[in-house]
PDB file of C-alpha atoms in Angstrom:
ATOM      1  CA  VAL O   1     -53.131 158.413 228.112  1.00  0.00           C
ATOM      2  CA  TYR O   2     -52.380 154.690 228.155  1.00  0.00           C
ATOM      3  CA  LYS O   3     -55.419 152.700 226.956  1.00  0.00           C
ATOM      4  CA  GLY O   4     -54.063 149.165 227.176  1.00  0.00           C
ATOM      5  CA  CYS O   5     -52.767 146.242 225.206  1.00  0.00           C
ATOM      6  CA  VAL O   6     -54.634 145.320 222.005  1.00  0.00           C
ATOM      7  CA  TYR O   7     -54.600 142.045 220.072  1.00  0.00           C
ATOM      8  CA  ASN O   8     -53.548 142.282 216.407  1.00  0.00           C
ATOM      9  CA  TYR O   9     -57.070 141.516 215.159  1.00  0.00           C
ATOM     10  CA  TYR O  10     -58.092 145.012 216.260  1.00  0.00           C
ATOM     11  CA  ILE O  11     -54.850 146.527 215.054  1.00  0.00           C
ATOM     12  CA  ASN O  12     -55.302 145.069 211.582  1.00  0.00           C
ATOM     13  CA  ARG O  13     -58.960 146.071 211.428  1.00  0.00           C
ATOM     14  CA  GLU O  14     -58.919 149.507 213.051  1.00  0.00           C
ATOM     15  CA  MET O  15     -55.353 150.816 213.040  1.00  0.00           C
ATOM     16  CA  ASP O  16     -53.989 149.481 209.768  1.00  0.00           C
ATOM     17  CA  HIS O  17     -51.154 151.652 208.456  1.00  0.00           C
ATOM     18  CA  ARG O  18     -51.466 150.074 205.000  1.00  0.00           C
ATOM     19  CA  SER O  19     -54.785 151.800 204.477  1.00  0.00           C
ATOM     20  CA  ALA O  20     -55.117 155.488 203.811  1.00  0.00           C
ATOM     21  CA  LYS O  21     -56.237 155.864 207.426  1.00  0.00           C
ATOM     22  CA  GLY O  22     -52.972 155.341 209.311  1.00  0.00           C
ATOM     23  CA  ARG O  23     -49.237 156.006 209.447  1.00  0.00           C
ATOM     24  CA  GLU O  24     -46.287 153.932 210.650  1.00  0.00           C
ATOM     25  CA  TYR O  25     -42.637 154.429 211.480  1.00  0.00           C
ATOM     26  CA  ILE O  26     -39.885 152.276 212.963  1.00  0.00           C
ATOM     27  CA  ASP O  27     -37.117 153.483 215.283  1.00  0.00           C
ATOM     28  CA  THR O  28     -34.667 150.723 216.227  1.00  0.00           C
ATOM     29  CA  VAL O  29     -32.837 152.913 218.761  1.00  0.00           C
ATOM     30  CA  GLY O  30     -35.107 155.485 220.424  1.00  0.00           C
ATOM     31  CA  MET O  31     -38.711 154.238 220.376  1.00  0.00           C
ATOM     32  CA  THR O  32     -40.716 155.156 223.483  1.00  0.00           C
ATOM     33  CA  PRO O  33     -44.393 155.956 224.125  1.00  0.00           C
ATOM     34  CA  GLN O  34     -43.419 159.638 224.118  1.00  0.00           C
ATOM     35  CA  THR O  35     -41.648 159.554 220.737  1.00  0.00           C
ATOM     36  CA  CYS O  36     -44.453 157.565 219.132  1.00  0.00           C
ATOM     37  CA  SER O  37     -47.166 159.814 220.602  1.00  0.00           C
ATOM     38  CA  GLN O  38     -45.299 162.917 219.484  1.00  0.00           C
ATOM     39  CA  TYR O  39     -44.940 161.509 215.952  1.00  0.00           C
ATOM     40  CA  CYS O  40     -48.636 160.626 215.761  1.00  0.00           C
ATOM     41  CA  PHE O  41     -49.671 163.990 217.168  1.00  0.00           C
ATOM     42  CA  GLU O  42     -47.529 165.856 214.624  1.00  0.00           C
ATOM     43  CA  HIS O  43     -49.320 163.943 211.868  1.00  0.00           C
ATOM     44  CA  ASN O  44     -52.783 164.691 213.315  1.00  0.00           C
ATOM     45  CA  TYR O  45     -53.672 161.273 214.719  1.00  0.00           C
ATOM     46  CA  ARG O  46     -55.567 160.512 217.902  1.00  0.00           C
ATOM     47  CA  TYR O  47     -54.021 157.128 218.778  1.00  0.00           C
ATOM     48  CA  ALA O  48     -50.425 155.951 219.017  1.00  0.00           C
ATOM     49  CA  GLY O  49     -49.731 152.230 219.079  1.00  0.00           C
ATOM     50  CA  LEU O  50     -46.399 150.556 219.777  1.00  0.00           C
ATOM     51  CA  SER O  51     -45.402 147.002 218.901  1.00  0.00           C
ATOM     52  CA  GLN O  52     -42.315 144.809 218.719  1.00  0.00           C
ATOM     53  CA  GLY O  53     -40.363 147.289 220.840  1.00  0.00           C
ATOM     54  CA  ASN O  54     -39.584 149.578 217.912  1.00  0.00           C
ATOM     55  CA  LYS O  55     -42.687 150.091 215.749  1.00  0.00           C
ATOM     56  CA  CYS O  56     -45.111 153.023 215.999  1.00  0.00           C
ATOM     57  CA  LEU O  57     -48.489 153.023 214.293  1.00  0.00           C
ATOM     58  CA  CYS O  58     -50.850 156.013 214.259  1.00  0.00           C
ATOM     59  CA  HIS O  59     -54.591 156.074 213.674  1.00  0.00           C
ATOM     60  CA  ASN O  60     -57.717 158.072 214.492  1.00  0.00           C
ATOM     61  CA  THR O  61     -60.075 155.267 215.521  1.00  0.00           C
ATOM     62  CA  CYS O  62     -59.969 152.133 217.572  1.00  0.00           C
ATOM     63  CA  SER O  63     -63.694 151.699 218.083  1.00  0.00           C
ATOM     64  CA  GLY O  64     -63.694 147.921 218.462  1.00  0.00           C
ATOM     65  CA  CYS O  65     -60.495 147.646 220.441  1.00  0.00           C
ATOM     66  CA  SER O  66     -60.596 145.406 223.474  1.00  0.00           C
ATOM     67  CA  TYR O  67     -57.944 146.585 225.935  1.00  0.00           C
ATOM     68  CA  SER O  68     -56.085 144.697 228.636  1.00  0.00           C
ATOM     69  CA  ASP O  69     -52.725 144.955 230.368  1.00  0.00           C
ATOM     70  CA  ARG O  70     -51.705 141.417 229.459  1.00  0.00           C
ATOM     71  CA  TYR O  71     -49.291 140.193 226.825  1.00  0.00           C
ATOM     72  CA  CYS O  72     -47.639 143.507 225.888  1.00  0.00           C
ATOM     73  CA  ASP O  73     -44.336 142.323 227.255  1.00  0.00           C
ATOM     74  CA  VAL O  74     -41.665 143.631 224.867  1.00  0.00           C
ATOM     75  CA  LYS O  75     -39.702 146.547 226.302  1.00  0.00           C
ATOM     76  CA  CYS O  76     -39.299 149.718 224.256  1.00  0.00           C
ATOM     77  CA  VAL O  77     -35.858 149.986 222.658  1.00  0.00           C
ATOM     78  CA  GLY O  78     -35.590 153.653 223.691  1.00  0.00           C
ATOM     79  CA  ASN O  79     -36.543 153.143 227.358  1.00  0.00           C
ATOM     80  CA  SER O  80     -36.782 149.662 228.840  1.00  0.00           C
ATOM     81  CA  SER O  81     -39.060 150.804 231.672  1.00  0.00           C
ATOM     82  CA  PHE O  82     -41.919 151.024 229.129  1.00  0.00           C
ATOM     83  CA  MET O  83     -43.654 148.188 227.302  1.00  0.00           C
ATOM     84  CA  CYS O  84     -44.002 148.479 223.517  1.00  0.00           C
ATOM     85  CA  GLY O  85     -46.400 145.672 222.639  1.00  0.00           C
ATOM     86  CA  ARG O  86     -45.020 142.499 221.059  1.00  0.00           C
ATOM     87  CA  SER O  87     -45.311 140.821 217.648  1.00  0.00           C
ATOM     88  CA  ASP O  88     -49.053 140.121 217.961  1.00  0.00           C
ATOM     89  CA  ARG O  89     -50.042 142.902 220.393  1.00  0.00           C
ATOM     90  CA  MET O  90     -49.855 146.684 220.535  1.00  0.00           C
ATOM     91  CA  SER O  91     -49.608 149.096 223.474  1.00  0.00           C
ATOM     92  CA  VAL O  92     -52.106 151.854 222.640  1.00  0.00           C
ATOM     93  CA  TYR O  93     -52.081 155.473 223.833  1.00  0.00           C
ATOM     94  CA  GLU O  94     -54.787 158.054 223.230  1.00  0.00           C
ATOM     95  CA  ILE O  95     -53.512 161.560 222.562  1.00  0.00           C
ATOM     96  CA  LYS O  96     -55.613 164.241 224.308  1.00  0.00           C
ATOM     97  CA  ASN O  97     -54.725 167.946 224.449  1.00  0.00           C
ATOM     98  CA  TYR O  98     -51.256 166.839 223.594  1.00  0.00           C
ATOM     99  CA  ARG O  99     -49.466 170.155 223.035  1.00  0.00           C
ATOM    100  CA  GLN O 100     -50.875 171.851 226.105  1.00  0.00           C
ATOM    101  CA  ASN O 101     -50.122 168.952 228.449  1.00  0.00           C
ATOM    102  CA  TRP O 102     -46.913 167.421 227.109  1.00  0.00           C
ATOM    103  CA  GLY O 103     -45.065 167.895 230.406  1.00  0.00           C
ATOM    104  CA  GLN O 104     -48.001 166.524 232.383  1.00  0.00           C
ATOM    105  CA  ILE O 105     -48.762 163.375 230.389  1.00  0.00           C
ATOM    106  CA  LYS O 106     -48.303 160.230 232.422  1.00  0.00           C
ATOM    107  CA  PHE O 107     -47.113 157.157 230.578  1.00  0.00           C
ATOM    108  CA  TRP O 108     -47.663 153.621 231.824  1.00  0.00           C
ATOM    109  CA  SER O 109     -44.431 151.992 232.899  1.00  0.00           C
ATOM    110  CA  SER O 110     -44.573 148.492 234.244  1.00  0.00           C
ATOM    111  CA  ALA O 111     -42.935 145.170 233.531  1.00  0.00           C
ATOM    112  CA  LYS O 112     -45.943 143.051 234.474  1.00  0.00           C
TER     113      LYS O 112
END
């Protein structure tokens, strides 16, 4: 479920992959909200965040995150109809009942 666009302050504080709390991977060819969410789900995380078009960051909390739909304007390298954050913002998805509903999950797709 798409939550919104988050400023890096919240990313650094709540979803920091450098801590023991999160996980990151980069895919310069196939990154999409689906691939990032699948990766995070397989590693037991609740949130999937995308930035810079090719970076995926996983975490279990984003309690102070302030969401909007503004500024996440970099297209995903794996599917340009989706936005994958930008250098100082992250497109955040919450993973709910992921395995049971994989075919039914709706991903936000808009070039606002």
